[in-house]
mmCIF file of C-alpha atoms and ligand atoms in Angstrom:
data_model
loop_
_atom_site.group_PDB
_atom_site.id
_atom_site.type_symbol
_atom_site.label_atom_id
_atom_site.label_comp_id
_atom_site.label_asym_id
_atom_site.label_seq_id
_atom_site.Cartn_x
_atom_site.Cartn_y
_atom_site.Cartn_z
ATOM 1 C CA MET A 1071 0.000 0.000 0.000
ATOM 2 C CA VAL A 1072 1.500 3.293 -1.057
ATOM 3 C CA ALA A 1073 -0.129 6.310 0.542
ATOM 4 C CA VAL A 1074 0.479 9.946 -0.288
ATOM 5 C CA VAL A 1075 -0.565 13.088 1.538
ATOM 6 C CA TYR A 1076 -1.632 16.024 -0.635
ATOM 7 C CA PRO A 1077 -1.544 18.969 1.754
ATOM 8 C CA GLY A 1078 -2.913 22.412 1.122
ATOM 9 C CA THR A 1079 -4.975 25.255 2.460
ATOM 10 C CA PHE A 1080 -7.619 24.631 -0.231
ATOM 11 C CA ASP A 1081 -9.088 28.119 0.277
ATOM 12 C CA PRO A 1082 -11.035 27.094 -1.779
ATOM 13 C CA ILE A 1083 -10.331 23.886 -3.719
ATOM 14 C CA THR A 1084 -10.110 24.628 -7.491
ATOM 15 C CA ASN A 1085 -10.269 22.528 -10.649
ATOM 16 C CA GLY A 1086 -6.452 22.646 -10.638
ATOM 17 C CA HIS A 1087 -6.314 20.887 -7.267
ATOM 18 C CA ALA A 1088 -8.963 18.407 -8.485
ATOM 19 C CA ASP A 1089 -6.874 17.601 -11.562
ATOM 20 C CA ILE A 1090 -3.855 16.793 -9.375
ATOM 21 C CA ILE A 1091 -6.023 14.645 -7.067
ATOM 22 C CA ALA A 1092 -7.388 12.613 -10.017
ATOM 23 C CA ARG A 1093 -3.846 12.004 -11.287
ATOM 24 C CA ALA A 1094 -2.665 10.942 -7.824
ATOM 25 C CA ALA A 1095 -5.586 8.515 -7.485
ATOM 26 C CA ARG A 1096 -4.253 6.669 -10.523
ATOM 27 C CA LEU A 1097 -0.799 6.281 -8.973
ATOM 28 C CA PHE A 1098 -1.350 5.659 -5.269
ATOM 29 C CA ASP A 1099 -3.442 3.270 -3.184
ATOM 30 C CA ARG A 1100 -4.468 6.025 -0.765
ATOM 31 C CA VAL A 1101 -4.570 9.750 -1.409
ATOM 32 C CA ILE A 1102 -4.963 11.638 1.861
ATOM 33 C CA LEU A 1103 -6.043 15.221 1.390
ATOM 34 C CA GLY A 1104 -4.606 17.111 4.322
ATOM 35 C CA VAL A 1105 -6.555 20.311 4.757
ATOM 36 C CA ALA A 1106 -4.250 22.610 6.730
ATOM 37 C CA ALA A 1107 -5.861 24.788 9.389
ATOM 38 C CA ASN A 1108 -3.133 27.314 8.470
ATOM 39 C CA PRO A 1109 -4.283 30.236 10.641
ATOM 40 C CA GLY A 1110 -1.175 32.195 9.612
ATOM 41 C CA LYS A 1111 -2.566 32.472 6.074
ATOM 42 C CA GLN A 1112 -5.868 33.858 7.425
ATOM 43 C CA PRO A 1113 -8.050 31.721 5.140
ATOM 44 C CA VAL A 1114 -11.296 33.261 3.887
ATOM 45 C CA PHE A 1115 -13.164 29.978 4.472
ATOM 46 C CA GLY A 1116 -13.173 28.262 7.864
ATOM 47 C CA LEU A 1117 -11.522 24.861 8.180
ATOM 48 C CA GLU A 1118 -14.842 22.987 8.325
ATOM 49 C CA GLU A 1119 -16.114 24.717 5.224
ATOM 50 C CA ARG A 1120 -12.881 24.016 3.304
ATOM 51 C CA VAL A 1121 -13.137 20.351 4.322
ATOM 52 C CA ALA A 1122 -16.793 20.213 3.217
ATOM 53 C CA MET A 1123 -15.923 21.680 -0.196
ATOM 54 C CA VAL A 1124 -13.034 19.231 -0.663
ATOM 55 C CA ARG A 1125 -15.400 16.417 0.294
ATOM 56 C CA ALA A 1126 -18.019 17.511 -2.257
ATOM 57 C CA VAL A 1127 -15.466 17.837 -5.055
ATOM 58 C CA THR A 1128 -13.948 14.389 -4.416
ATOM 59 C CA GLU A 1129 -17.230 12.537 -3.921
ATOM 60 C CA GLY A 1130 -17.141 9.112 -5.558
ATOM 61 C CA MET A 1131 -13.336 8.816 -5.442
ATOM 62 C CA PRO A 1132 -12.838 5.729 -3.244
ATOM 63 C CA LYS A 1133 -9.074 6.148 -2.759
ATOM 64 C CA VAL A 1134 -9.371 9.686 -1.475
ATOM 65 C CA GLU A 1135 -9.544 10.440 2.258
ATOM 66 C CA ILE A 1136 -10.005 13.906 3.706
ATOM 67 C CA ARG A 1137 -8.404 14.952 6.968
ATOM 68 C CA PRO A 1138 -8.017 18.371 8.536
ATOM 69 C CA PHE A 1139 -4.742 18.931 10.402
ATOM 70 C CA HIS A 1140 -3.299 21.526 12.766
ATOM 71 C CA THR A 1141 0.165 20.124 13.330
ATOM 72 C CA LEU A 1142 3.512 20.131 11.571
ATOM 73 C CA LEU A 1143 2.984 18.574 8.129
ATOM 74 C CA MET A 1144 5.635 15.876 8.546
ATOM 75 C CA ASP A 1145 4.127 14.782 11.884
ATOM 76 C CA PHE A 1146 0.767 14.502 10.145
ATOM 77 C CA VAL A 1147 2.280 12.484 7.271
ATOM 78 C CA ARG A 1148 3.878 10.026 9.715
ATOM 79 C CA GLU A 1149 0.676 9.773 11.706
ATOM 80 C CA GLN A 1150 -1.186 8.824 8.527
ATOM 81 C CA GLY A 1151 1.381 6.138 7.699
ATOM 82 C CA ALA A 1152 2.077 7.757 4.318
ATOM 83 C CA GLN A 1153 5.328 7.399 2.399
ATOM 84 C CA ALA A 1154 5.161 10.608 0.400
ATOM 85 C CA VAL A 1155 3.914 14.172 0.163
ATOM 86 C CA LEU A 1156 2.388 15.425 -3.073
ATOM 87 C CA ARG A 1157 2.555 19.006 -4.299
ATOM 88 C CA GLY A 1158 1.372 20.598 -7.522
ATOM 89 C CA LEU A 1159 3.669 22.589 -9.774
ATOM 90 C CA ARG A 1160 2.047 25.114 -12.087
ATOM 91 C CA ALA A 1161 4.956 27.163 -13.317
ATOM 92 C CA VAL A 1162 8.612 27.872 -12.713
ATOM 93 C CA SER A 1163 7.483 30.500 -10.211
ATOM 94 C CA ASP A 1164 6.151 27.731 -7.924
ATOM 95 C CA PHE A 1165 9.463 25.922 -8.021
ATOM 96 C CA GLU A 1166 11.603 27.995 -5.693
ATOM 97 C CA TYR A 1167 9.166 27.898 -2.784
ATOM 98 C CA GLU A 1168 8.289 24.240 -3.338
ATOM 99 C CA PHE A 1169 11.975 23.291 -3.554
ATOM 100 C CA GLN A 1170 12.678 25.046 -0.262
ATOM 101 C CA LEU A 1171 9.683 23.357 1.368
ATOM 102 C CA ALA A 1172 10.655 19.901 0.055
ATOM 103 C CA SER A 1173 14.242 20.347 1.273
ATOM 104 C CA MET A 1174 13.129 21.447 4.731
ATOM 105 C CA ASN A 1175 10.610 18.596 4.938
ATOM 106 C CA ARG A 1176 13.323 16.102 3.963
ATOM 107 C CA ARG A 1177 15.464 17.481 6.771
ATOM 108 C CA LEU A 1178 12.602 16.998 9.219
ATOM 109 C CA ALA A 1179 11.578 13.550 7.922
ATOM 110 C CA PRO A 1180 14.255 11.929 5.733
ATOM 111 C CA GLU A 1181 12.173 8.805 5.096
ATOM 112 C CA ILE A 1182 9.342 10.734 3.403
ATOM 113 C CA GLU A 1183 9.625 11.736 -0.268
ATOM 114 C CA THR A 1184 8.068 14.798 -1.886
ATOM 115 C CA ILE A 1185 6.520 14.138 -5.285
ATOM 116 C CA PHE A 1186 5.396 16.786 -7.787
ATOM 117 C CA LEU A 1187 2.691 16.540 -10.415
ATOM 118 C CA THR A 1188 1.746 19.130 -13.013
ATOM 119 C CA PRO A 1189 -1.882 19.786 -13.932
ATOM 120 C CA ALA A 1190 -3.349 19.759 -17.431
ATOM 121 C CA GLU A 1191 -2.313 23.023 -19.047
ATOM 122 C CA GLN A 1192 -5.784 24.585 -18.901
ATOM 123 C CA TYR A 1193 -5.483 24.547 -15.094
ATOM 124 C CA ALA A 1194 -1.934 25.809 -14.822
ATOM 125 C CA TYR A 1195 -2.936 29.443 -14.320
ATOM 126 C CA ILE A 1196 -5.621 28.804 -11.668
ATOM 127 C CA SER A 1197 -4.917 29.707 -8.064
ATOM 128 C CA SER A 1198 -7.221 29.901 -5.062
ATOM 129 C CA SER A 1199 -6.210 33.525 -4.491
ATOM 130 C CA LEU A 1200 -7.079 34.604 -8.056
ATOM 131 C CA VAL A 1201 -10.384 32.743 -7.881
ATOM 132 C CA ARG A 1202 -11.220 34.573 -4.638
ATOM 133 C CA GLU A 1203 -10.292 37.904 -6.145
ATOM 134 C CA ILE A 1204 -12.454 37.345 -9.233
ATOM 135 C CA ALA A 1205 -15.399 36.144 -7.124
ATOM 136 C CA ALA A 1206 -15.062 39.103 -4.749
ATOM 137 C CA LEU A 1207 -15.374 41.481 -7.697
ATOM 138 C CA GLY A 1208 -18.422 39.649 -9.067
ATOM 139 C CA GLY A 1209 -16.643 37.822 -11.903
ATOM 140 C CA ASP A 1210 -17.581 34.402 -13.278
ATOM 141 C CA VAL A 1211 -15.500 31.581 -11.779
ATOM 142 C CA SER A 1212 -17.578 28.668 -13.114
ATOM 143 C CA GLU A 1213 -14.714 27.546 -15.336
ATOM 144 C CA PHE A 1214 -12.280 27.309 -12.431
ATOM 145 C CA VAL A 1215 -14.187 25.696 -9.542
ATOM 146 C CA HIS A 1216 -16.840 23.074 -8.784
ATOM 147 C CA PRO A 1217 -20.451 24.394 -8.570
ATOM 148 C CA VAL A 1218 -20.438 23.777 -4.787
ATOM 149 C CA VAL A 1219 -17.420 26.072 -4.447
ATOM 150 C CA GLN A 1220 -19.015 28.617 -6.743
ATOM 151 C CA ARG A 1221 -22.052 28.749 -4.453
ATOM 152 C CA ALA A 1222 -19.869 29.087 -1.359
ATOM 153 C CA LEU A 1223 -17.941 31.957 -2.968
ATOM 154 C CA ARG A 1224 -21.189 33.685 -3.921
ATOM 155 C CA ALA A 1225 -22.437 33.357 -0.337
ATOM 156 C CA ILE A 1226 -19.256 34.736 1.209
ATOM 157 C CA TYR A 1227 -18.888 37.698 -1.146
ATOM 158 C CA ARG A 1228 -22.550 38.624 -1.342
HETATM 159 P P1 LIG B 1882 -0.664 25.944 0.219
HETATM 160 O O1 LIG B 1882 -1.195 27.053 1.069
HETATM 161 O O2 LIG B 1882 -0.085 24.820 1.008
HETATM 162 O O3 LIG B 1882 0.211 26.351 -0.931
HETATM 163 P P2 LIG B 1882 -2.764 25.540 -1.736
HETATM 164 O O4 LIG B 1882 -4.132 25.041 -1.421
HETATM 165 O O5 LIG B 1882 -2.636 26.925 -2.261
HETATM 166 O O6 LIG B 1882 -1.976 25.304 -0.399
HETATM 167 O O7 LIG B 1882 -2.053 24.554 -2.759
HETATM 168 C C1 LIG B 1882 -1.797 23.230 -2.451
HETATM 169 C C2 LIG B 1882 -0.907 22.630 -3.527
HETATM 170 O O8 LIG B 1882 -1.611 22.597 -4.763
HETATM 171 C C3 LIG B 1882 0.372 23.423 -3.778
HETATM 172 O O9 LIG B 1882 1.404 22.512 -4.077
HETATM 173 C C4 LIG B 1882 0.026 24.235 -5.000
HETATM 174 O O10 LIG B 1882 1.185 24.551 -5.756
HETATM 175 C C5 LIG B 1882 -0.868 23.277 -5.746
HETATM 176 N N1 LIG B 1882 -1.794 23.950 -6.656
HETATM 177 C C6 LIG B 1882 -2.544 25.036 -6.444
HETATM 178 N N2 LIG B 1882 -3.267 25.380 -7.524
HETATM 179 C C7 LIG B 1882 -2.944 24.461 -8.483
HETATM 180 C C8 LIG B 1882 -3.308 24.285 -9.863
HETATM 181 N N3 LIG B 1882 -4.125 25.134 -10.487
HETATM 182 N N4 LIG B 1882 -2.762 23.248 -10.511
HETATM 183 C C9 LIG B 1882 -1.899 22.415 -9.900
HETATM 184 N N5 LIG B 1882 -1.497 22.531 -8.638
HETATM 185 C C10 LIG B 1882 -2.012 23.547 -7.926
#
């Protein structure tokens, strides 16, 4: 059994995240979506709401498990019995931060690997922060997020 943790703030989950999750489900036996409480990032959506949206988007994917976490990522990964951490890479601009994170995480937990997947190109420019910005200004985000997320964005920015 090979298990991977895909951690993120998912504020909110986008079609880009969903694309990465679908790819991971083809490679791993268990894909654990770690929804980070991440108070330092001051998420727009509360943890429970982010978890609920992730759950709705991944409905019907038997290999996918959803778990909120408040601790150090590598402690969470060990607790879950996973062998690897998954991150998405959209562009070269993601690389520097992700490389730093992967190096630090290797230092903290040498037995855990970080694996990167790239999304289909039509998702490469989507980010949660841009989606929030567009929604806040009344723009159409239907192309970028699941209808459940679209409704949640409409409710929060009404
Ligand atoms: P974090 O706050 O940990 O960066 P995010 O929810 O913003 O959490 O992102 C989680 C992971 O998903 C990160 O590795 C990020 O690069 C990746 N990601 C975000 N948007 C996309 C996308 N459109 N396509 C592929 N990967 C993405």
